CSV table of C-alpha atoms and ligand atoms in Angstrom, one decimal:
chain,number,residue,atom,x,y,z
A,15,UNK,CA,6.2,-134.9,186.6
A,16,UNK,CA,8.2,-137.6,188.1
A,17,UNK,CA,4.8,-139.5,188.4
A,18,UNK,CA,4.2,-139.0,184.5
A,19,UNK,CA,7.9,-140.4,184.0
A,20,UNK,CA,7.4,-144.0,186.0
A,21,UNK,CA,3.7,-144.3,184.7
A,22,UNK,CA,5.6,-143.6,181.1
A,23,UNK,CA,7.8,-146.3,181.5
A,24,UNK,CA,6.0,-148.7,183.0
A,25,UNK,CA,3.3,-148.5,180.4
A,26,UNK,CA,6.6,-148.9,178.1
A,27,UNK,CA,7.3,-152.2,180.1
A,28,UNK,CA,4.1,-153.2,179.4
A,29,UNK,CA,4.1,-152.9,175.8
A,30,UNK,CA,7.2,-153.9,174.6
A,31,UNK,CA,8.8,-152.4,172.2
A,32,UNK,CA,7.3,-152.2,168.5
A,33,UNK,CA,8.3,-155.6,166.8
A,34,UNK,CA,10.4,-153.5,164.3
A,35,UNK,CA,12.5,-151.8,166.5
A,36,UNK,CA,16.5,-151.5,165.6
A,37,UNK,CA,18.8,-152.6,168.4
A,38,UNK,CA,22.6,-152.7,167.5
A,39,UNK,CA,25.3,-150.2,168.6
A,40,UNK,CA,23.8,-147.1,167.5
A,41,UNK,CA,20.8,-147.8,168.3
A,42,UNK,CA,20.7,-148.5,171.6
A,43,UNK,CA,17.8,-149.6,174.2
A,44,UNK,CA,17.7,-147.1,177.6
A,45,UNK,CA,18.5,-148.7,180.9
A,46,UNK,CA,15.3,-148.3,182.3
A,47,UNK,CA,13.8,-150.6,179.9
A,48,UNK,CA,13.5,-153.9,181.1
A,49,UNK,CA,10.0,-155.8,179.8
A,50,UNK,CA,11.3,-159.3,180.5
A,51,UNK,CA,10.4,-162.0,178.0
A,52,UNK,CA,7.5,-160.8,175.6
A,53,UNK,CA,4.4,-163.4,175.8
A,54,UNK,CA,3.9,-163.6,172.0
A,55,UNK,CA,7.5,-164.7,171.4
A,56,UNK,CA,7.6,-166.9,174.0
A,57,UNK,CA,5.1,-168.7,173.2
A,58,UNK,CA,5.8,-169.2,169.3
A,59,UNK,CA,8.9,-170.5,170.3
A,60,UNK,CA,7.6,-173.2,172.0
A,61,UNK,CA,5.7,-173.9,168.7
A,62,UNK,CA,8.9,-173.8,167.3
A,63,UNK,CA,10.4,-176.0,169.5
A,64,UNK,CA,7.8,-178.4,169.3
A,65,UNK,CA,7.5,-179.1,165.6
A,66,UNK,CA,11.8,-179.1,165.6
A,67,UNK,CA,11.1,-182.3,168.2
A,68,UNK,CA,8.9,-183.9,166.0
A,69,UNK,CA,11.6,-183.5,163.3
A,70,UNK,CA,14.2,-184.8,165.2
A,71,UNK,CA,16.0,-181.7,166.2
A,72,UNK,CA,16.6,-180.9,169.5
A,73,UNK,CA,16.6,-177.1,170.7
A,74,UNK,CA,17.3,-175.5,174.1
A,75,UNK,CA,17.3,-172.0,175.0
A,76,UNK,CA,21.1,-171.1,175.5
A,77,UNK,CA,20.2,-167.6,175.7
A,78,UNK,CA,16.6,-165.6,176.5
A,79,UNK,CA,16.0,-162.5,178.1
A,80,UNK,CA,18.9,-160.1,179.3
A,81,UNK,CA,18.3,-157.1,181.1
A,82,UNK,CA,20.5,-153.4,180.6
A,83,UNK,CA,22.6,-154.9,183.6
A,84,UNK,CA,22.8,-158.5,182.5
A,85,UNK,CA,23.9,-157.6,179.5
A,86,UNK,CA,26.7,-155.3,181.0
A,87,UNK,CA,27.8,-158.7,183.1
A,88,UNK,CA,27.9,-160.7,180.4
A,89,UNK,CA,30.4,-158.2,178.4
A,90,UNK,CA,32.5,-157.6,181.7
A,91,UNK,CA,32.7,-161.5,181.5
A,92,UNK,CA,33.9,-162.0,177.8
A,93,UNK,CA,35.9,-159.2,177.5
A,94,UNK,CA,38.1,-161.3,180.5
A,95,UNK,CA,37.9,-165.1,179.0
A,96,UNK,CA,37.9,-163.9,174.9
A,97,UNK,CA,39.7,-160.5,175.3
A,98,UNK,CA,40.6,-161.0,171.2
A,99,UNK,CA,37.1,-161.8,169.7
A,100,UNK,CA,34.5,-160.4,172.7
A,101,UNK,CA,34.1,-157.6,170.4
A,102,UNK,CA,32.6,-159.5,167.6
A,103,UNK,CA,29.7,-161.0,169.3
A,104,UNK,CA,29.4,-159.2,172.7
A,105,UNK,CA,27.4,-156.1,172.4
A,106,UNK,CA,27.3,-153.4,174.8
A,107,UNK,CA,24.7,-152.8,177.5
A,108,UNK,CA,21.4,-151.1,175.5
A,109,UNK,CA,22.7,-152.4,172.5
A,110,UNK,CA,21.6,-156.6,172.5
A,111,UNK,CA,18.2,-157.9,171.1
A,112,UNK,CA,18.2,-159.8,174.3
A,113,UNK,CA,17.0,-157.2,176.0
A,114,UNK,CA,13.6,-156.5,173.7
A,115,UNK,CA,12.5,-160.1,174.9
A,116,UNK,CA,12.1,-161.7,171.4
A,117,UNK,CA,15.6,-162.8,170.9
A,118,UNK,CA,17.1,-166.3,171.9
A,119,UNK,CA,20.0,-167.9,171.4
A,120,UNK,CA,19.3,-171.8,170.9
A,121,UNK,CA,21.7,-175.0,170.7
A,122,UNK,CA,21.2,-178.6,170.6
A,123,UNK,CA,21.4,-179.4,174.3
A,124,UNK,CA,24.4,-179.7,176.2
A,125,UNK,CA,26.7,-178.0,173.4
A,126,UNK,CA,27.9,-174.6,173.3
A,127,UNK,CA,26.6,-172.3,170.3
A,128,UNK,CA,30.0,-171.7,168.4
A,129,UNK,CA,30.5,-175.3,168.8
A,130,UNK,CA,30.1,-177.0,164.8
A,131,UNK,CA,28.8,-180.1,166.2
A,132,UNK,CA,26.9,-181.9,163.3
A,133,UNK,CA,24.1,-181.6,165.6
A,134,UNK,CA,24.0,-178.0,165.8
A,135,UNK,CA,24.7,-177.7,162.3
A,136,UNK,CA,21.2,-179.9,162.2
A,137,UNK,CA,19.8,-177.0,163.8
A,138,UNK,CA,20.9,-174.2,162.6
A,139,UNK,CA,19.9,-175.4,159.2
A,140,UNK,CA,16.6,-176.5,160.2
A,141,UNK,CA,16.0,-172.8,161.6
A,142,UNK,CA,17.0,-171.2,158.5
A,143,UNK,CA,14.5,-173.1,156.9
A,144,UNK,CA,11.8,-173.0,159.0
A,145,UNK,CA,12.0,-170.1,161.6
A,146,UNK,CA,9.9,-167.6,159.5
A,147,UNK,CA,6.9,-169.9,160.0
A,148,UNK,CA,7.0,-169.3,163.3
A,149,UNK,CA,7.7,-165.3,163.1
A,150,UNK,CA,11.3,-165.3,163.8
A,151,UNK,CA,13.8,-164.5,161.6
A,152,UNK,CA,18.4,-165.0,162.0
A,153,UNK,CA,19.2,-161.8,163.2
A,154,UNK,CA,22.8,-162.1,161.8
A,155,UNK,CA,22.5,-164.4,159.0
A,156,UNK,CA,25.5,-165.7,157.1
A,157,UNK,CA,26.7,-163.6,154.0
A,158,UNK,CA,29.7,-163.6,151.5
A,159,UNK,CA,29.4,-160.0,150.7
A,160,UNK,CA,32.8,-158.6,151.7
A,161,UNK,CA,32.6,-154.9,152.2
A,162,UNK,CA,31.4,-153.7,156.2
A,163,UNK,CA,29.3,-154.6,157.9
A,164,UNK,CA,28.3,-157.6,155.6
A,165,UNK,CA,31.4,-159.5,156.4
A,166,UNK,CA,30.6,-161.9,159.3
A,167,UNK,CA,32.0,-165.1,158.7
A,168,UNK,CA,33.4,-166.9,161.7
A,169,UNK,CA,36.6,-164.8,161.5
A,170,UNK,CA,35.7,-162.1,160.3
A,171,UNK,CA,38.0,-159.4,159.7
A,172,UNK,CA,35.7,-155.8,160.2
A,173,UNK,CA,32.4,-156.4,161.6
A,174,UNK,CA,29.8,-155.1,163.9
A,175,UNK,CA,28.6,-159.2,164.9
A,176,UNK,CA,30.0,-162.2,163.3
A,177,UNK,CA,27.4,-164.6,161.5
A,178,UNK,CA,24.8,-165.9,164.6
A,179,UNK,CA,22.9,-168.5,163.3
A,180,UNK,CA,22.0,-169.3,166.9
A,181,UNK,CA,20.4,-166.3,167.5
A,182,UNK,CA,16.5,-165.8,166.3
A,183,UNK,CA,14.4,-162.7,166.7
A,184,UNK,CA,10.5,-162.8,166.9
A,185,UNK,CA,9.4,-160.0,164.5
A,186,UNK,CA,5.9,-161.5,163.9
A,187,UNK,CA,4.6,-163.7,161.1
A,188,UNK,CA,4.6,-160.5,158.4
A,189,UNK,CA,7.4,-159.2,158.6
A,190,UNK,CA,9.1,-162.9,158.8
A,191,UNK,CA,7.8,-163.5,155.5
A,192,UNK,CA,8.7,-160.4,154.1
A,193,UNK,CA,12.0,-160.7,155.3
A,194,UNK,CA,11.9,-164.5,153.3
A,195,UNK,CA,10.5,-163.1,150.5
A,196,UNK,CA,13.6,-160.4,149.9
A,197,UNK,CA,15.9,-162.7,150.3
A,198,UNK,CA,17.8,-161.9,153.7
A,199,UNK,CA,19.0,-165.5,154.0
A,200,UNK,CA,20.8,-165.6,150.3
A,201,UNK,CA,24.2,-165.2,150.9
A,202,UNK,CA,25.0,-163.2,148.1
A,203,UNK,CA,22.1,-160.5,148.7
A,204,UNK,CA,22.8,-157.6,151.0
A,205,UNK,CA,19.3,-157.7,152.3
A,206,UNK,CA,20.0,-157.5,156.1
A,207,UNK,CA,16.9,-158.3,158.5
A,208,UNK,CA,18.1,-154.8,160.2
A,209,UNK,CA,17.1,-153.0,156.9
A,210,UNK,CA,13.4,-153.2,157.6
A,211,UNK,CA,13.7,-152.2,161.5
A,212,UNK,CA,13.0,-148.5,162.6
A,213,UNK,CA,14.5,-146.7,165.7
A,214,UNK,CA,12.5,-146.4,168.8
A,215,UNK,CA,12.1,-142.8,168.9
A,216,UNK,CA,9.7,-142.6,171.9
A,217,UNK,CA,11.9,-144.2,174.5
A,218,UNK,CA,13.8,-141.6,176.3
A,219,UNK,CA,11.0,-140.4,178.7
B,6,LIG,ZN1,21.8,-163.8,170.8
């Protein structure tokens, strides 16, 4: 039996997880599951990357891959230095996109994401724009509806994660466009990427 479980999950580690799969704090990822970053998104980012160049934007990976235990660092750690806004942006081990290894958080290099550098500004425009040619799509994209969870603006006052426009998701060239084509990116439509993602249900060996 014990055999069955580790050749489960390492055929689990293999795979990935479906493209479509919902990650936030009820849904979370189990610890076992650590794939690493996922080929097919790795490599469309550097497409991505490579065609930003050529327009003159500049994007560095501020944040790929984070394993279960990582990701439980990385909250220990902002929960010290931003006791008052960790809970915004920080999610909780099992509960990041990071850890599917499709998500990355970029910035023009050598600035800090939340920083509103014109530069970055450059960038984040230029990925709302163009990241669904690529297959990603803004996980947290910026809205002006006020009732939960669609109120994320920078300070926002009830949310699950404030707007990210750092933070882009490989989800494949389909769904991408769908997402485009129902308008997730319109502020003023509730469409939420998370809307067309599905549990895992097969995970917990
Ligand atoms: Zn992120």
């Amino acid at each position: 039996m014990k055999l069955l479980v580790e050749l489960y999950i390492v055929l689990h580690m293999l795979m990935g997880a479906p493209l479509n799969t919902l990650v936030d704090a009820r849904h979370p990822l189990p610890r076992w599951f650590d794939p690493g970053p996922q080929p097919d998104a790795v490599s469309a980012l550097e497409a991505l990357v490579t065609e930003a160049s050529e327009a003159g934007i500049r994007a560095a990976i501020y944040s790929g891959y984070r394993s279960y235990s990582k990701q439980g660092a990385v909250e220990d750690r902002e929960r010290i230095v931003r006791p008052s806004t960790a809970n915004y942006y920080i999610a909780s081990p099992g509960c990041s996109e990071h850890q599917l290894g499709t998500a990355f958080d970029l910035v023009w290099p050598g600035l800090k994401v939340e920083s509103s550098d014109p530069r970055n500004e450059r960038l984040y425009i230029w990925l709302e724009e163009n990241a669904h040619h690529y297959g990603f799509v803004l996980s947290y994209p910026y809205k002006e509806i006020e009732e939960w969870p669609y109120n994320n603006r920078w300070m926002p006052q009830v949310t699950e994660i404030i707007h990210e426009p750092w933070h882009i998701r490989y989800v494949g060239m389909s769904l991408a466009e769908d997402m485009i084509a129902a308008g997730y990116l319109d502020p003023q439509n509730s469409v939420l990427p998370q809307d067309f993602y599905q549990p895992w249900t097969s995970i917990n060996p």
